[in-house]
Coordinates of C-alpha atoms and ligand atoms in Angstrom, one line a residue:
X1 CA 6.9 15.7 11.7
X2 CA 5.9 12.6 9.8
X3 CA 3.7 12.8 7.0
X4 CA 1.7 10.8 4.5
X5 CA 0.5 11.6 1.0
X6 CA -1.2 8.4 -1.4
X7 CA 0.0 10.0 -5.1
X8 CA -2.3 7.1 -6.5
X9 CA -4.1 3.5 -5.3
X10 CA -5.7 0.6 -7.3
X11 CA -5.4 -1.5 -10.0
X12 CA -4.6 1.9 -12.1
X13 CA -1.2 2.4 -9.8
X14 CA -0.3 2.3 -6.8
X15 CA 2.4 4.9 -4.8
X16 CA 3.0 6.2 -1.2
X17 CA 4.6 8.9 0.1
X18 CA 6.0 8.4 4.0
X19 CA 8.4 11.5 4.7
X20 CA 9.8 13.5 7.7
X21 CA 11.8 16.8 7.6
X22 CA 14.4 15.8 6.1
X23 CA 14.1 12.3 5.1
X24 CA 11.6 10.8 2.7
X25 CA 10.6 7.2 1.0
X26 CA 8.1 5.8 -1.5
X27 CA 6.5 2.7 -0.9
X28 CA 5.6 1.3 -4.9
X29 CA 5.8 3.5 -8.2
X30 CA 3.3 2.0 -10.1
X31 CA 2.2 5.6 -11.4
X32 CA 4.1 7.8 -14.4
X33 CA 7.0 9.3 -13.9
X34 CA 5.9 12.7 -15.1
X35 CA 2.3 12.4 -12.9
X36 CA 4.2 11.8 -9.8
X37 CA 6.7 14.5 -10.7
X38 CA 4.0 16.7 -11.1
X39 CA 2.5 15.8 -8.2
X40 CA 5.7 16.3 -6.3
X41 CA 5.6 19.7 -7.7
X42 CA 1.6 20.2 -7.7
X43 CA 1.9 19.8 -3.6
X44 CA 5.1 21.8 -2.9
X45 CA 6.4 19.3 -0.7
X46 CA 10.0 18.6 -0.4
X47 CA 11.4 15.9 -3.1
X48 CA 13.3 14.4 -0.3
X49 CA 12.8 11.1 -1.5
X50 CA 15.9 8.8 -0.2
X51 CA 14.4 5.6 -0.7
X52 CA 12.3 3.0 -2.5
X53 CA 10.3 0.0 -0.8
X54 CA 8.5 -2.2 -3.1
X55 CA 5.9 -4.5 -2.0
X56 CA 5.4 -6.8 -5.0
X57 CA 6.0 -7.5 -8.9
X58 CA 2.9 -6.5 -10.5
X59 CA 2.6 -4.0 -12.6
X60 CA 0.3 -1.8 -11.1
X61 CA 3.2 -1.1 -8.1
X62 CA 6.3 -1.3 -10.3
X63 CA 5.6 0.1 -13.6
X64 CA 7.9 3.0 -13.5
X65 CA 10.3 1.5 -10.6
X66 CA 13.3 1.9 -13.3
X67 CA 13.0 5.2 -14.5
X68 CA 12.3 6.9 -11.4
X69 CA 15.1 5.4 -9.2
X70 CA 17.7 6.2 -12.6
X71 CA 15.5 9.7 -12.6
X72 CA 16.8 10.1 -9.1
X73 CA 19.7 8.1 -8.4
X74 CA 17.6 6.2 -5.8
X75 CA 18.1 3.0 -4.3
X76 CA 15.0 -0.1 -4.5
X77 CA 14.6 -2.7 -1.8
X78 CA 12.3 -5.7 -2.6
X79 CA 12.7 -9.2 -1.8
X80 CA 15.3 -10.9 -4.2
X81 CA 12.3 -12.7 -6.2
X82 CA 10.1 -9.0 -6.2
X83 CA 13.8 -8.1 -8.1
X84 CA 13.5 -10.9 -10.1
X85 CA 9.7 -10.3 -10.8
X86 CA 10.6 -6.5 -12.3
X87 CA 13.5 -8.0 -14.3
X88 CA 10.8 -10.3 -16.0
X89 CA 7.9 -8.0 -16.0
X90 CA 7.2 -6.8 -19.9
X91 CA 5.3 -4.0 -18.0
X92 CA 8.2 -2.4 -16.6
X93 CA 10.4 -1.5 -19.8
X94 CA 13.0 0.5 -17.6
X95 CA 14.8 -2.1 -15.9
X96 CA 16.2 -1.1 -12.4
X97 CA 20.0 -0.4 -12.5
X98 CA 22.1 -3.4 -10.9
X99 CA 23.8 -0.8 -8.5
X100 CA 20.4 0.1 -7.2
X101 CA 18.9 -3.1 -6.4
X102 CA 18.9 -3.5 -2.7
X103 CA 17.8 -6.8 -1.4
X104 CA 15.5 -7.4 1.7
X105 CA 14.0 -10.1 3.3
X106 CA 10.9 -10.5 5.3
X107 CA 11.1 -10.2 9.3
X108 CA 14.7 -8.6 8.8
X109 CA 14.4 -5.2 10.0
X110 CA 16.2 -2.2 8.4
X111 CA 16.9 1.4 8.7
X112 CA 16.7 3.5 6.3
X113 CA 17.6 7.2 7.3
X114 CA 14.6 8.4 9.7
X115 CA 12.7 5.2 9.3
X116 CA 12.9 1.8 11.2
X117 CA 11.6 -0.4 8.4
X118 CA 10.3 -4.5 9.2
X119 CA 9.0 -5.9 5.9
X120 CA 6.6 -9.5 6.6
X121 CA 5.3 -11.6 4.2
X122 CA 1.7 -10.9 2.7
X123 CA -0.1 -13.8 0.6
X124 CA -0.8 -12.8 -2.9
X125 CA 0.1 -14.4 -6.2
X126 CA 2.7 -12.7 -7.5
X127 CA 6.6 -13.8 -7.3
X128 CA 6.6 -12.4 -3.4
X129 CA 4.5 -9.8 -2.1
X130 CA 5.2 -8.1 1.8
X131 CA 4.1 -4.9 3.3
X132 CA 5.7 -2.6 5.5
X133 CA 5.7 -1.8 9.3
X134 CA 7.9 1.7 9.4
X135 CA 8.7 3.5 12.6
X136 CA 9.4 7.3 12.9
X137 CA 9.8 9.7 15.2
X138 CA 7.9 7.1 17.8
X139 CA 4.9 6.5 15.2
X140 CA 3.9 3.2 13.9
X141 CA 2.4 2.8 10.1
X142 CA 1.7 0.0 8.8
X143 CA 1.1 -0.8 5.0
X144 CA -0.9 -4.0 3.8
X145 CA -2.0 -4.1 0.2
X146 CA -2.8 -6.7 -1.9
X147 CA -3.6 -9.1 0.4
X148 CA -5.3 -12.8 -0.4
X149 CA -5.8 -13.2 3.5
X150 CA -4.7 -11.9 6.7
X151 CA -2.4 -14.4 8.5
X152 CA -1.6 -14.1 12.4
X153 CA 1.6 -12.0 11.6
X154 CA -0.3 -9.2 9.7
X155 CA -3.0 -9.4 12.6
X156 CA -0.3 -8.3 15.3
X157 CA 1.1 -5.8 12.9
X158 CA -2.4 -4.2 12.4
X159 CA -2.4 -4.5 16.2
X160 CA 1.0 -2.8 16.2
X161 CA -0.1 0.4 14.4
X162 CA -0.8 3.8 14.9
X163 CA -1.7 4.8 11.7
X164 CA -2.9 1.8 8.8
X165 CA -3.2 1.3 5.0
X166 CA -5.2 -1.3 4.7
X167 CA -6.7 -3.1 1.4
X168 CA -11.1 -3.1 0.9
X169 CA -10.6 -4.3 -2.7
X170 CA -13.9 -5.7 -3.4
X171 CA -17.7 -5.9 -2.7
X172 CA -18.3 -9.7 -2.4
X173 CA -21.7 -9.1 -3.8
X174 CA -20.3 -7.1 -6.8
X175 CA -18.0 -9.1 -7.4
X176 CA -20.3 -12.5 -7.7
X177 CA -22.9 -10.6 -10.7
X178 CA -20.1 -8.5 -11.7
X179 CA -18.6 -8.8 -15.4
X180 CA -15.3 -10.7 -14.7
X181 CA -14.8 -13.9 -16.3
X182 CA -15.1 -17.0 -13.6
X183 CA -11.5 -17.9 -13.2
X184 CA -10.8 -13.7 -12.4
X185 CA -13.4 -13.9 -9.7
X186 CA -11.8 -17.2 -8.2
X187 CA -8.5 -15.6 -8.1
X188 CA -9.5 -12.2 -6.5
X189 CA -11.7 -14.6 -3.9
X190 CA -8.6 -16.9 -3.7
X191 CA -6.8 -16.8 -0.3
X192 CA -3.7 -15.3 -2.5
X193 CA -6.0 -13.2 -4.5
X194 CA -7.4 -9.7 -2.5
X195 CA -9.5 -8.6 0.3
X196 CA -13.0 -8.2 0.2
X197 CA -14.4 -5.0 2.3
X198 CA -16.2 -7.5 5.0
X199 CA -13.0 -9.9 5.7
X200 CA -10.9 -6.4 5.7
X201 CA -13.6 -4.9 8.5
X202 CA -13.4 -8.2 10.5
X203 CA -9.3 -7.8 10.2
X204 CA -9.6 -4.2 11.5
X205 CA -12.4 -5.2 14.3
X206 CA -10.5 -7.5 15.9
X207 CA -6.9 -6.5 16.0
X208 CA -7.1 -2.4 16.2
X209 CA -5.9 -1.4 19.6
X210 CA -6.8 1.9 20.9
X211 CA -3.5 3.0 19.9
X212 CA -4.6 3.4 16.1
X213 CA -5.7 6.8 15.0
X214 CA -6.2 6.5 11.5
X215 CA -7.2 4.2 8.9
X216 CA -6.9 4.7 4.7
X217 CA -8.1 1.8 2.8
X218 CA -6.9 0.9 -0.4
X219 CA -6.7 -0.5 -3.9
X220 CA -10.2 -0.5 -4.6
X221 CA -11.5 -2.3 -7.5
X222 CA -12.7 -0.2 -9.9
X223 CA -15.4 -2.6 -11.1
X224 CA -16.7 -4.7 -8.3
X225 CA -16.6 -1.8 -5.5
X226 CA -17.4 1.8 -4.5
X227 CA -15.8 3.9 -1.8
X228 CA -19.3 4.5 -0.3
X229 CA -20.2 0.6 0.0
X230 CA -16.6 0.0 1.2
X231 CA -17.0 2.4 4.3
X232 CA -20.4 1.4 4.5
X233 CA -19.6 -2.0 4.7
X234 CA -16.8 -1.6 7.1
X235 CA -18.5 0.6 9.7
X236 CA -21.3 -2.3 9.8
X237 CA -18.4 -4.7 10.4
X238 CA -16.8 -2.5 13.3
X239 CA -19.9 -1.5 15.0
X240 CA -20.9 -5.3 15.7
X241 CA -18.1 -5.4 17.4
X242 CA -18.8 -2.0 19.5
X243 CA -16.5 -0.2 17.3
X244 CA -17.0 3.3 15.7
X245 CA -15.4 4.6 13.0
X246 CA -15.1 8.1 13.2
X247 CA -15.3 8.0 17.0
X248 CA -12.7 5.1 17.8
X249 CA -10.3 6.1 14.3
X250 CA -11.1 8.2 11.4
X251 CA -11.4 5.6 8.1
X252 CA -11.2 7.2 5.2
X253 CA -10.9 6.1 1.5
X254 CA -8.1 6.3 -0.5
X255 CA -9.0 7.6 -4.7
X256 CA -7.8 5.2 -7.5
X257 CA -5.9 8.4 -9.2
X258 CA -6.7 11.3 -7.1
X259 CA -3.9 12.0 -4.7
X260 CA -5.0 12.8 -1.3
X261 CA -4.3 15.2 0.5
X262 CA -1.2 15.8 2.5
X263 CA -1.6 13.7 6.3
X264 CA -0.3 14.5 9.3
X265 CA 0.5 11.7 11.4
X266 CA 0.8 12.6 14.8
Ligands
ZN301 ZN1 -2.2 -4.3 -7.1
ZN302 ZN1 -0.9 -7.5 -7.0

């Protein structure tokens, strides 16, 4: 069986858990080494973890890349400017050893033990950002975080999915009188900067088939949202478009440093 687990998510760090029976792979480790040992440990689920996907450079999704693939012997694929990004990033003072640096590129598929992996590009403004479309055991997740705007690729790939992480990082309202200087609020707005909850319910409402069963959405800001307002606003979205949350899929809301608890995706 195919299961999920979000060990963290937000600008605080960011790391996903995908794994099967035997097979297992983390999408960002932008958490401590010791927490997400500990949460390993905490949850009893099998450390089967074969693989590393990273979706961009900053530090938030890459901080402790190094040590835990050295930790573990594991391999990390990234686009070879996300490598480059690490390389340069002060944040991440454990480099990633040259015989574990995988390279991928966007729209070249891969497989990776039990998973058919398809990275595509994702606007944002680091060095290179993607997400992830992996396929197991004939279900479809799909990983977008971090996103400045969702082009036509990422609609068909939310269209694609059975089960979606999906990024609600701000409140535009709360973001407008919040306390971040001027040019921080034009970059978050930015169309490489993040989503806001209404454009990431308007993304949802008009690509979800009735094939997806589960939403999580993530990297909420800390300071210009709450996981209340962002399901709030998102169920508004949805139901103008005869859409129920709940009913249709089940939305949830992924914590900043809580990890959830363990999903079965079915
Ligand atoms: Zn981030
Ligand atoms: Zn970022």
């Amino acid at each position: 069986m195919l299961r999920f687990i979000s060990f963290g998510s937000g600008s605080s760090g960011n790391c996903y858990y995908l794994y099967t029976d035997n097979d297992g792979l983390l999408i960002d480790v932008g958490i401590g080494v010791r927490l997400l040992k500990k949460s390993f440990h905490n949850y009893g689920v099998p450390q089967n973890v074969h693989h590393i996907l990273i979706t961009h450079d900053h530090a938030d999704h890459v901080k402790s890349v190094g040590s835990f693939s050295r930790d573990f012997k594991l391999p990390v694929y990234a686009t070879s400017k996300v490598h480059r990004g690490i390389e340069q990033n002060c944040c991440v003072r454990c480099k990633i050893l040259p015989e574990y640096k995988k390279e991928i590129e966007p729209n070249v598929p891969l497989v990776l033990g039990d998973f058919k992996i398809m990275p595509f590009h994702v606007p944002h403004d680091s060095q290179d950002c993607v997400g992830y479309q992996v396929e197991s055991e004939g279900i479809v997740f799909v990983l977008m975080t971090d996103v400045g705007h969702v082009t036509d690729e990422m609609k068909n790939l939310i269209g694609s999915a059975n089960y979606l992480v999906l990024e609600a990082n701000h409140d535009d309202e709360m973001l407008r009188n919040g306390p971040y200087p001027e040019h921080l609020k034009s970059r978050i707005k930015s169309k490489i900067g993040h989503l806001s909850n209404r454009e990431c319910g308007v993304a949802l409402a008009e690509n979800a088939t009735p094939n997806l069963k589960h939403v999580w959405l993530c990297h909420l800001s800390e300071e210009n949202n709450h996981p209340e307002l962002a399901r709030k606003t998102i169920e508004q979205v949805l139901r103008g478009y005869g859409i129920i949350a709940g009913a249709d899929f089940k939305l949830d809301v992924l914590k900043r440093k809580v990890p959830s608890e363990i999903q079965e995706l079915i």
